mmCIF file of C-alpha atoms and ligand atoms in Angstrom:
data_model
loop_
_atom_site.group_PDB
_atom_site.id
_atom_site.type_symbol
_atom_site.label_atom_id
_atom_site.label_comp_id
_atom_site.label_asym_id
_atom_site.label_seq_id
_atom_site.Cartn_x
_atom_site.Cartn_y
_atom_site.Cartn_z
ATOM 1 C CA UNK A 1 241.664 2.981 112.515
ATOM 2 C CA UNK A 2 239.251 5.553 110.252
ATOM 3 C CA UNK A 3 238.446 8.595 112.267
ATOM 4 C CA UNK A 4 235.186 8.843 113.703
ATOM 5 C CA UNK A 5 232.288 11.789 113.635
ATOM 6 C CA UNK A 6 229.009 12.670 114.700
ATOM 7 C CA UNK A 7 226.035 12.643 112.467
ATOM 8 C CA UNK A 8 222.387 13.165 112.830
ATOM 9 C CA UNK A 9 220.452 10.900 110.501
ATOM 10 C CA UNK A 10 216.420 10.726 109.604
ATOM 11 C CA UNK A 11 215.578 6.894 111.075
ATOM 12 C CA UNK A 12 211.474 6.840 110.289
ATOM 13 C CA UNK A 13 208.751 9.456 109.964
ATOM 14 C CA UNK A 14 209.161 12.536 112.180
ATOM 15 C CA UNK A 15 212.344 10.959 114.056
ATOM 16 C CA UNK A 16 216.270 11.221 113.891
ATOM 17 C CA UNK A 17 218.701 9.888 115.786
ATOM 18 C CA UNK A 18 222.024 11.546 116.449
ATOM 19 C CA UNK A 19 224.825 8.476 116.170
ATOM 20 C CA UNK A 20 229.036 7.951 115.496
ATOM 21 C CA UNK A 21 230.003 6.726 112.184
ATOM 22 C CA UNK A 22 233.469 6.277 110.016
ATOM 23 C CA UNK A 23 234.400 9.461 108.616
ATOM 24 C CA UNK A 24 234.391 8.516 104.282
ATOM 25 C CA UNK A 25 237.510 8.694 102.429
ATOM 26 C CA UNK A 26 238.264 11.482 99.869
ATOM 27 C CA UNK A 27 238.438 10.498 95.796
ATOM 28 C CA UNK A 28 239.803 12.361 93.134
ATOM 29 C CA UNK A 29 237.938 15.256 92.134
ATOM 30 C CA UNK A 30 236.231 15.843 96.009
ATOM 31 C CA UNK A 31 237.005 17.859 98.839
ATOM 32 C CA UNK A 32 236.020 17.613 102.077
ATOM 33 C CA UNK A 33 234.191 20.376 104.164
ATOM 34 C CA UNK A 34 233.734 20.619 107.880
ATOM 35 C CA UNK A 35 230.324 21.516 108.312
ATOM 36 C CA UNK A 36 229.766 25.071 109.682
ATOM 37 C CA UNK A 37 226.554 26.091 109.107
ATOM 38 C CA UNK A 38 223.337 24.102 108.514
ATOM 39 C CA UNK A 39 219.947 25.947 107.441
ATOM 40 C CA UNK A 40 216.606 24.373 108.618
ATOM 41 C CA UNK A 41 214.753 24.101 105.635
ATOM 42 C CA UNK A 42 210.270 23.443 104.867
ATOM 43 C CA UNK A 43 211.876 20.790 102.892
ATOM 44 C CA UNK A 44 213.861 19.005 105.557
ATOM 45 C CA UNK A 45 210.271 18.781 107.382
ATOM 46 C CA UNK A 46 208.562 17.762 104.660
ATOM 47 C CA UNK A 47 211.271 14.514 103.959
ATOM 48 C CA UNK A 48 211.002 14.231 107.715
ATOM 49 C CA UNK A 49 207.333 13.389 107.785
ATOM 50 C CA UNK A 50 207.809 10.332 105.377
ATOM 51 C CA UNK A 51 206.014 12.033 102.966
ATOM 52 C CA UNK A 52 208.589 13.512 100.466
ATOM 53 C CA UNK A 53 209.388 10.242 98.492
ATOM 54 C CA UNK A 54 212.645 11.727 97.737
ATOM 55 C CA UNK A 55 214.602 9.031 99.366
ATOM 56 C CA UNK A 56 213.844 6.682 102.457
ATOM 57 C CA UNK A 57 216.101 6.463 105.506
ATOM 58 C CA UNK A 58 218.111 6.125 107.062
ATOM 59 C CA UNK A 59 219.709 9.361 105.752
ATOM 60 C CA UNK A 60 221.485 12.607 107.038
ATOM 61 C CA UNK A 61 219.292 15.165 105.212
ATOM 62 C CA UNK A 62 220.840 18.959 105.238
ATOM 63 C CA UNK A 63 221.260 20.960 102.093
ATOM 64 C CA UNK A 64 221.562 24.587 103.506
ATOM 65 C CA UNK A 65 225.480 24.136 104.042
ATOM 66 C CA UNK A 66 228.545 26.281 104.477
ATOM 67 C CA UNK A 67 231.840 25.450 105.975
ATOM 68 C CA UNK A 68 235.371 24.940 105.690
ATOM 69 C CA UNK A 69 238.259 22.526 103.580
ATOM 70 C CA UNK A 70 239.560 20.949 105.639
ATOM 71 C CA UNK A 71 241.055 18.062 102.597
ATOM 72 C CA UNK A 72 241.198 18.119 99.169
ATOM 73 C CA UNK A 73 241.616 15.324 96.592
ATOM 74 C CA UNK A 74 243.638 14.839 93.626
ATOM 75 C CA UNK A 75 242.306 16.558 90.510
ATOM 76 C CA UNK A 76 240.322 19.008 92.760
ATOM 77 C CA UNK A 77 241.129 21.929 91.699
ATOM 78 C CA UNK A 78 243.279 25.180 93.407
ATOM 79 C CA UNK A 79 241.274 24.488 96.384
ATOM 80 C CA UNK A 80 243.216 24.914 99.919
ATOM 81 C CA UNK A 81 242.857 23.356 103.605
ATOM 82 C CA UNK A 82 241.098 26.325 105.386
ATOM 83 C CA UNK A 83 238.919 27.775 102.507
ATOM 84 C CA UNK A 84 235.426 28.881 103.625
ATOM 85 C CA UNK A 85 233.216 27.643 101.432
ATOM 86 C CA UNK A 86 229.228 26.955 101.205
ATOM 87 C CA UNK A 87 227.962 23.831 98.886
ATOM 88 C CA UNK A 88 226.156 23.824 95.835
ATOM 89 C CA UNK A 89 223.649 20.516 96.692
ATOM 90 C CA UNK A 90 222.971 19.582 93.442
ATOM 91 C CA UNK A 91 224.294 17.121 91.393
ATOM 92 C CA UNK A 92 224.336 15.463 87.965
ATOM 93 C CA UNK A 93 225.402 13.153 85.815
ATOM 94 C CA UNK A 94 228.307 15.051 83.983
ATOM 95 C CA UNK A 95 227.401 13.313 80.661
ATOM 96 C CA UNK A 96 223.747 13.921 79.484
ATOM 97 C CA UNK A 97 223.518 16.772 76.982
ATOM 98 C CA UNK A 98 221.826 18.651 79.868
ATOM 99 C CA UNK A 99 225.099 18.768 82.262
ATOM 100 C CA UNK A 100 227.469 18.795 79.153
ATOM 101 C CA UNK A 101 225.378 22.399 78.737
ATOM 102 C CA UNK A 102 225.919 23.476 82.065
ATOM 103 C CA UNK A 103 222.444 22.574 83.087
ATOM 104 C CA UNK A 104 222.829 19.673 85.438
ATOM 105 C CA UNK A 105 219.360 20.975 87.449
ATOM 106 C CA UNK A 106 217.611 19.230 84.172
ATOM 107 C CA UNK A 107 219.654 16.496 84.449
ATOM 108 C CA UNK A 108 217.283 13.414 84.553
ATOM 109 C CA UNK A 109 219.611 11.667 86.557
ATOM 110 C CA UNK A 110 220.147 14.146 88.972
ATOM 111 C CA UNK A 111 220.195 14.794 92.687
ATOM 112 C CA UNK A 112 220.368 16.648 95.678
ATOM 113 C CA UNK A 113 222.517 16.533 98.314
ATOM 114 C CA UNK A 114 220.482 16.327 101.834
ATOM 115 C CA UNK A 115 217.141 15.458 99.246
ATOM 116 C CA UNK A 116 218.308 12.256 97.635
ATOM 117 C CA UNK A 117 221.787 11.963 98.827
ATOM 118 C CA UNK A 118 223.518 12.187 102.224
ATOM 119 C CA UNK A 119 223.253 15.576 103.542
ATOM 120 C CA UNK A 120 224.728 18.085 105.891
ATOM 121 C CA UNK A 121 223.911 16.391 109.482
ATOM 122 C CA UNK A 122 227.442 15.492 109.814
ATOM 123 C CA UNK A 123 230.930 16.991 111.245
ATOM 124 C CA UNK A 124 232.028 15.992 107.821
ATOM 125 C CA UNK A 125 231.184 15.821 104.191
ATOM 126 C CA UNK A 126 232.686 15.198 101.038
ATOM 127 C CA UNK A 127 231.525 16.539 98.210
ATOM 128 C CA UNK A 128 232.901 17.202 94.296
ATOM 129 C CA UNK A 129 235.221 19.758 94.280
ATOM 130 C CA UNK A 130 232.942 21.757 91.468
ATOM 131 C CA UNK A 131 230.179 22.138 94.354
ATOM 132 C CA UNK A 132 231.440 24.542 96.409
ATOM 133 C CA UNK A 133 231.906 28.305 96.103
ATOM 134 C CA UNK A 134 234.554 30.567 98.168
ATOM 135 C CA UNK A 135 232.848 32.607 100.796
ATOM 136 C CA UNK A 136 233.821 36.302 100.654
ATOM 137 C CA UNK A 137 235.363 37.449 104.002
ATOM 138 C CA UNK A 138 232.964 39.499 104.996
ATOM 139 C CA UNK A 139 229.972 37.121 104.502
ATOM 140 C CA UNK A 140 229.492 35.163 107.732
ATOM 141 C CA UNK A 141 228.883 31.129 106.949
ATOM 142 C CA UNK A 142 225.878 31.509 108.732
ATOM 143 C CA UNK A 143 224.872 33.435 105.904
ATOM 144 C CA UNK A 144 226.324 31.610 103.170
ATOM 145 C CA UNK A 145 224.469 28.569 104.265
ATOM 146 C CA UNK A 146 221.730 30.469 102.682
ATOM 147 C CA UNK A 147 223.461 31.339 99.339
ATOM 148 C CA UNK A 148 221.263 27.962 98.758
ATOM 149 C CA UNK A 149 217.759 29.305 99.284
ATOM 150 C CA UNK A 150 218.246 32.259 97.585
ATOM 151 C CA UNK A 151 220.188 30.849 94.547
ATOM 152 C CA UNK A 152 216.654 28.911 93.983
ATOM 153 C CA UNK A 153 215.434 32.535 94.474
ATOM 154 C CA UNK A 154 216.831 34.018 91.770
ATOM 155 C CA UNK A 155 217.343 31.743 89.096
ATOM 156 C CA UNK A 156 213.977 32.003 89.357
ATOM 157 C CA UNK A 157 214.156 35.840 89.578
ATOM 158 C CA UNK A 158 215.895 35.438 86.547
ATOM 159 C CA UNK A 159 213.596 33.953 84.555
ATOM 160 C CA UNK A 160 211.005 36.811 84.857
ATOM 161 C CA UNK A 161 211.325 40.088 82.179
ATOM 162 C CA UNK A 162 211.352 42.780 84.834
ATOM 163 C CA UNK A 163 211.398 46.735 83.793
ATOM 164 C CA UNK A 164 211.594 48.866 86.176
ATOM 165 C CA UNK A 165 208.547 50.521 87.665
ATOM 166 C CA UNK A 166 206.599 47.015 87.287
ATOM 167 C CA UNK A 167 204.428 46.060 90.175
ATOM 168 C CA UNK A 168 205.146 43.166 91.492
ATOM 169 C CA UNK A 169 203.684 40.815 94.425
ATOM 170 C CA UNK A 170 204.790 37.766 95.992
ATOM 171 C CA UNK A 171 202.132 35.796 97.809
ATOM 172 C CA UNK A 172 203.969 33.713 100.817
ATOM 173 C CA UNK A 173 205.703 35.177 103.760
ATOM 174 C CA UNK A 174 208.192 31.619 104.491
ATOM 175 C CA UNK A 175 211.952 32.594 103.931
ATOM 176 C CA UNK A 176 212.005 32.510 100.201
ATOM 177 C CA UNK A 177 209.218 35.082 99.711
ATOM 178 C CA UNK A 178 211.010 37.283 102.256
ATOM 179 C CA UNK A 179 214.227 36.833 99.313
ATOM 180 C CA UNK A 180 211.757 37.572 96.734
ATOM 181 C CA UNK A 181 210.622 40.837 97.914
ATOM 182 C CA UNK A 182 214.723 41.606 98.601
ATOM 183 C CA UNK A 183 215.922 40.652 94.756
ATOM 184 C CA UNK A 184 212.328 41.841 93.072
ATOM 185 C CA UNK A 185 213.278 45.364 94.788
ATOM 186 C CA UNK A 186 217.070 45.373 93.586
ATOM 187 C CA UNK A 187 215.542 44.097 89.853
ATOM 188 C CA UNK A 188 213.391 47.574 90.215
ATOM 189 C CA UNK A 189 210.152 46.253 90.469
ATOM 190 C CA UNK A 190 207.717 49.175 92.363
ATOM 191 C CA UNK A 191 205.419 48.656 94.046
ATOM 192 C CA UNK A 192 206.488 45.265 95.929
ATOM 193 C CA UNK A 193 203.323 43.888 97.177
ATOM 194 C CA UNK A 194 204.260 40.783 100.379
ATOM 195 C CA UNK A 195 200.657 38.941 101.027
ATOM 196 C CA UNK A 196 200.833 36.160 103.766
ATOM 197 C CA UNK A 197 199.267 35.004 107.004
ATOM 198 C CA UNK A 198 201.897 36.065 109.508
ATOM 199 C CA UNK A 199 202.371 39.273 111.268
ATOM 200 C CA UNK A 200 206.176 39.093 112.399
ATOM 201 C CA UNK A 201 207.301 37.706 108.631
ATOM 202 C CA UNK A 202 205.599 40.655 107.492
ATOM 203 C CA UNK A 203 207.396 43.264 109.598
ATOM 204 C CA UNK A 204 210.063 41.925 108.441
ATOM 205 C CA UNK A 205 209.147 42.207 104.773
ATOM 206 C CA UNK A 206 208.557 45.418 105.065
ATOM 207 C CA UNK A 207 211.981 46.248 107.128
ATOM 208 C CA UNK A 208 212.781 44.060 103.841
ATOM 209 C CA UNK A 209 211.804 46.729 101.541
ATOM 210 C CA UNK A 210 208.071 45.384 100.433
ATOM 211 C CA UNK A 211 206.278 48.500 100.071
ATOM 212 C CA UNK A 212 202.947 47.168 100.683
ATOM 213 C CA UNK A 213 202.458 44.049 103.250
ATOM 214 C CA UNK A 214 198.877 42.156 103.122
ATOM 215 C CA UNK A 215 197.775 40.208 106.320
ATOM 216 C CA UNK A 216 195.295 37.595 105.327
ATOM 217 C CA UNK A 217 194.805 36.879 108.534
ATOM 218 C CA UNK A 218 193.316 39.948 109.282
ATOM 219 C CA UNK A 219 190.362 41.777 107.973
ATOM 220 C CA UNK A 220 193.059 43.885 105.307
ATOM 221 C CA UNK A 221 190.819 44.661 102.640
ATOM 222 C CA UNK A 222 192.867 47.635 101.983
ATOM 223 C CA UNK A 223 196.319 47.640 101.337
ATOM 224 C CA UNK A 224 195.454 44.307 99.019
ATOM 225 C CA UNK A 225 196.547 45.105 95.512
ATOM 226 C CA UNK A 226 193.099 45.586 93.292
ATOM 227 C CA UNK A 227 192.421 42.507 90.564
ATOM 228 C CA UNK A 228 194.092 42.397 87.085
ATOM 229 C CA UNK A 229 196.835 44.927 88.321
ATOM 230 C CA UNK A 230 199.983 43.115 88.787
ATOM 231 C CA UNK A 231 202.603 42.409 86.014
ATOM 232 C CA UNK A 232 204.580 40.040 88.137
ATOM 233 C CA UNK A 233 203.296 37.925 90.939
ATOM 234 C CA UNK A 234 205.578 35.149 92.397
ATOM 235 C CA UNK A 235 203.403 32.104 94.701
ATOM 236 C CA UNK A 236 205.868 31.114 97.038
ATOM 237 C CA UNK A 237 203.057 29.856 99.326
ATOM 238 C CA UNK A 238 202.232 26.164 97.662
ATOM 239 C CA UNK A 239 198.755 26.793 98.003
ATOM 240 C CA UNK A 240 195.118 26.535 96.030
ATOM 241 C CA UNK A 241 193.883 29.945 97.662
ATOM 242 C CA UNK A 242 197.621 31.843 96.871
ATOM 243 C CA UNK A 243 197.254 30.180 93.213
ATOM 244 C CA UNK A 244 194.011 31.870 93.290
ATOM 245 C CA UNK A 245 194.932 35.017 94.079
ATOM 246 C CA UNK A 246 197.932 35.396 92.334
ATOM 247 C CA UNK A 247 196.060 34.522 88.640
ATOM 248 C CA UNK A 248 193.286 37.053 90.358
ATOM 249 C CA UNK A 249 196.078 39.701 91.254
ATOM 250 C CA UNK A 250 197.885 39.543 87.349
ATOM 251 C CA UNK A 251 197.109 42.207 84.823
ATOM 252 C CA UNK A 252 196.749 41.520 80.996
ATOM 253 C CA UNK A 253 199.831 39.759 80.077
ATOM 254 C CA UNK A 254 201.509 39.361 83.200
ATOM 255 C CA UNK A 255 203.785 36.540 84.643
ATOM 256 C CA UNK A 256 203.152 33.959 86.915
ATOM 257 C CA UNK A 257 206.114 32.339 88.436
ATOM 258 C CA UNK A 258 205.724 29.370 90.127
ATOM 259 C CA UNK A 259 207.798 28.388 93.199
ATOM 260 C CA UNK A 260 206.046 27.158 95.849
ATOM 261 C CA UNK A 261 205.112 23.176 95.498
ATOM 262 C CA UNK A 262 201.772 21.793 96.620
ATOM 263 C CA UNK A 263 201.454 19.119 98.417
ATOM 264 C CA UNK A 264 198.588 17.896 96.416
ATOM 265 C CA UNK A 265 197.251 18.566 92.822
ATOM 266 C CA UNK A 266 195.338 21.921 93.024
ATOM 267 C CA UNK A 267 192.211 23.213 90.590
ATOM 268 C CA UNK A 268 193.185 26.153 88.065
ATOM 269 C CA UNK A 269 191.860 29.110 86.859
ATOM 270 C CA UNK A 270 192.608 28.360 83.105
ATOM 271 C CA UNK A 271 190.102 30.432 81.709
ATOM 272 C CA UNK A 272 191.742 33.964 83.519
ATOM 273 C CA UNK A 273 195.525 32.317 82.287
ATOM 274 C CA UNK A 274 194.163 32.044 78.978
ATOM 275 C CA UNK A 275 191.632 35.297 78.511
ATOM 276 C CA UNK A 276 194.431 37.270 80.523
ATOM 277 C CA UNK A 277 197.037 35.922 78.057
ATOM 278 C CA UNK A 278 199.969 35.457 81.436
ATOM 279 C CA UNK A 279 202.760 33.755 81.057
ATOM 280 C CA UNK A 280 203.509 30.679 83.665
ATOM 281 C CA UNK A 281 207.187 29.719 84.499
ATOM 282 C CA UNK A 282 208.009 27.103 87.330
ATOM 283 C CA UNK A 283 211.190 27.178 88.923
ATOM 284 C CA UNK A 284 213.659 24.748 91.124
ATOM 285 C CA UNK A 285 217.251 25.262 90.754
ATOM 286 C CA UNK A 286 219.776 26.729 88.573
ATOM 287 C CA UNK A 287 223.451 26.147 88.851
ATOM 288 C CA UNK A 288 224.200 29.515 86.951
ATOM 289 C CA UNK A 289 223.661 31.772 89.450
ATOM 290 C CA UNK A 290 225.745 31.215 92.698
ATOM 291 C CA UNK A 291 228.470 33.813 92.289
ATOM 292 C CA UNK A 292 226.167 36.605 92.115
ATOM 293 C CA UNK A 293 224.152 35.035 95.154
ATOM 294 C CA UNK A 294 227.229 35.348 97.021
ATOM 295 C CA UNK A 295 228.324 38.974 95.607
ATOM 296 C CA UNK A 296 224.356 40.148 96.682
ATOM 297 C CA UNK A 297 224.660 39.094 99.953
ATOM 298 C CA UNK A 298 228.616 40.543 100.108
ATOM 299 C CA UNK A 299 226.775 44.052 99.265
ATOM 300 C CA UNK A 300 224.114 44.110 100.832
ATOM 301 C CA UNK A 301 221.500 43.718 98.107
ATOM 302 C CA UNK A 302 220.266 40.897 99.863
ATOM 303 C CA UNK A 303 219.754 40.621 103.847
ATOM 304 C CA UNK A 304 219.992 37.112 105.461
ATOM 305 C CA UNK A 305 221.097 38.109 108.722
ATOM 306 C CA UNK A 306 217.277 39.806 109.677
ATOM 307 C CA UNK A 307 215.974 36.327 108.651
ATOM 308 C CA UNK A 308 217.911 34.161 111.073
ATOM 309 C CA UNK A 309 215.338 33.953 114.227
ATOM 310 C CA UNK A 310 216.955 31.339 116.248
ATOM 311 C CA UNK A 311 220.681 29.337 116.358
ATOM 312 C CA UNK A 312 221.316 25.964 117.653
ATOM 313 C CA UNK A 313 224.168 23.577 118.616
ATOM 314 C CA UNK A 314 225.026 20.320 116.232
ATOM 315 C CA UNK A 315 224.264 18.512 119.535
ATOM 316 C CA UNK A 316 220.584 20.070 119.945
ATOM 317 C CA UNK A 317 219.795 19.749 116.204
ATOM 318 C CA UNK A 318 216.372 17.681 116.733
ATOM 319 C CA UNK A 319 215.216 20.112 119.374
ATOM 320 C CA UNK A 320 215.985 22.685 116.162
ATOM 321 C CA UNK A 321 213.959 20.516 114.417
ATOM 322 C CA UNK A 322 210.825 20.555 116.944
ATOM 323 C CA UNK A 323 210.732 24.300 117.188
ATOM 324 C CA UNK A 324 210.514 24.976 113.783
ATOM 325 C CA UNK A 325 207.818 22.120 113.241
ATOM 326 C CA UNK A 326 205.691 24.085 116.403
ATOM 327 C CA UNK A 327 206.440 27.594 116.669
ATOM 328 C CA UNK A 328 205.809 29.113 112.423
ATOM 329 C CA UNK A 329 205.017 32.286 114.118
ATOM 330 C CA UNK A 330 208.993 32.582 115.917
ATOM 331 C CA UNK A 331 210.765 30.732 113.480
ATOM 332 C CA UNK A 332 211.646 32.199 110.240
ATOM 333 C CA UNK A 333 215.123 30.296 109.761
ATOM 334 C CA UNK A 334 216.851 28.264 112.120
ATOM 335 C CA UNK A 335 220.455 27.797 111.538
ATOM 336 C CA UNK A 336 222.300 24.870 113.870
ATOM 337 C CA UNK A 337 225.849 25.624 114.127
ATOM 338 C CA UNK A 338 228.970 23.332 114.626
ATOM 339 C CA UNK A 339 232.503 24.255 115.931
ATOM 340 C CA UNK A 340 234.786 25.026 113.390
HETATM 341 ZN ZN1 ZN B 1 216.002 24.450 101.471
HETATM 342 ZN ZN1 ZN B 2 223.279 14.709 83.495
#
């Protein structure tokens, strides 16, 4: 008889049901992890709410993942039973000309783990053996489950040309804007500017190193950076009015990146992008960057532990679930946690 495990699978909109399933056997070229860590992510809600159109269930989702070998196929590299490890979600074709370049988050074939494919919600999950990245010792797998989040982070750091001395503002206080301010500080951008809506995220950008933290929900008319002063803002908010302000916020040839996704189409300034000459980038992935995620977080560069509010059991993951849905104000990330 096939082992069994526990998973906890999205069943219709808003709703997921923990149940036992057959544990899948390994092929060549996989390994298997037992799941650690799990991250609660905006975009698990968002696929929750039936709204995504990612993928339809029923499906585990989880993408924020870190954990440890526990079997490795043939073909799978030097891998060993016992390795701590956190997983790289994304996956492509291994043909087009885009993966055959190294670039499999172009791939148009491509998918994500927990997005598309099964995800993290189980005891157990195999994945290809060129997905995961060793976990220094001293980097908990709490917080390598969030080597994910900020890899997005700063590929997309990476596209911006930073000097130092550049001010720079990112307009969203969620998790990722909270890694912005952390890697736009290390790339030497001063000021860092954090505008968002909620006073405990902000506290903690500023513990974060933001040197200037904008409340809009209070009257802050101050500390808000003046108009056409920025060379870098990031929108990590999703939002018409954070659109708005960023394009509002940029100086003569400044850059706009582009993170945050909203949920509808949103009206654009194109007349300030054009007279202001900025320069737009969007950003989702990028598969080049996850060693030095893990070496930031190994020295320090970047924080995750500050960022991790509340912890859960495997066993209470939907209750996870409901308190980051209802409480935006406690919850900045909400890991659930399985014995290892
Ligand atoms: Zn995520
Ligand atoms: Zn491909």
């Amino acid at each position: 008889m096939k082992e069994q495990q526990l998973i906890w699978e999205w069943t219709a909109a808003n709703e997921v049901r923990q149940r036992t399933t057959e544990r899948s056997q390994l092929q060549a070229g996989q390994v298997e992890i037992a799941i650690s860590s799990i991250g609660i992510c905006g975009t698990d809600l968002h696929i929750l709410s039936g709204e995504a159109g990612f993928s339809n269930p029923p499906l585990p989702l989880g993408h924020e993942l870190a954990g440890i070998v526990t079997q490795v196929g043939e073909h799978a590299g030097d891998w060993k039973v016992g390795d701590r490890v956190c997983i790289d979600p994304l996956i492509g074709c291994g043909r087009c000309p885009a993966c055959r370049a190294g670039n499999k988050h172009h791939c148009p074939q491509g998918g994500e783990i927990g997005l598309h494919y099964a995800g993290g919600w189980q005891q157990y999950l195999i994945v290809p053996a060129d997905n995961i990245y060793l976990v220094p010792d001293s980097v908990t797998l709490d917080e390598a489950s969030q080597a994910e989040t900020i890899h997005c982070c700063l590929g997309a750091v990476d596209k911006l040309h930073i000097r130092l001395g550049m001010a720079a503002t990112v307009v969203g206080d969620g998790p990722t804007g909270l890694y912005f301010v952390q890697l736009l500080k290390a790339a030497g951008a001063s000021p860092v500017t954090l505008i968002g809506m909620q006073s405990s995220r902000l506290a903690l950008g500023e513990q974060l190193g933001a040197d200037v933290i904008v409340n809009l929900s209070e009257p802050d008319g101050q500390s808000m950076p003046a108009a056409d002063t920025q060379s870098i803002v990031i929108e990590a908010a999703g939002e018409e009015t954070a659109l708005r302000t960023a394009i509002s916020l940029l100086g003569k040839g400044g850059q706009l990146l582009l993170f945050g996704l909203p949920a509808v189409p949103v009206a654009v300034d194109i007349q300030s992008i054009v007279m202001k000459e900025l320069r737009l980038l969007g950003s989702t992935n990028d598969p080049h960057v996850w060693p030095r995620v893990l070496q930031m977080i190994e020295s320090g560069a970047v924080r995750v532990e500050p960022l991790i509010t509340q912890r859960y059991h495997f066993g209470e993951l939907d209750e996870a679930l409901s308190f980051v849905r209802n409480n935006p104000q406690q919850a900045i990330k909400v890991i659930v946690n399985l014995d290892q």
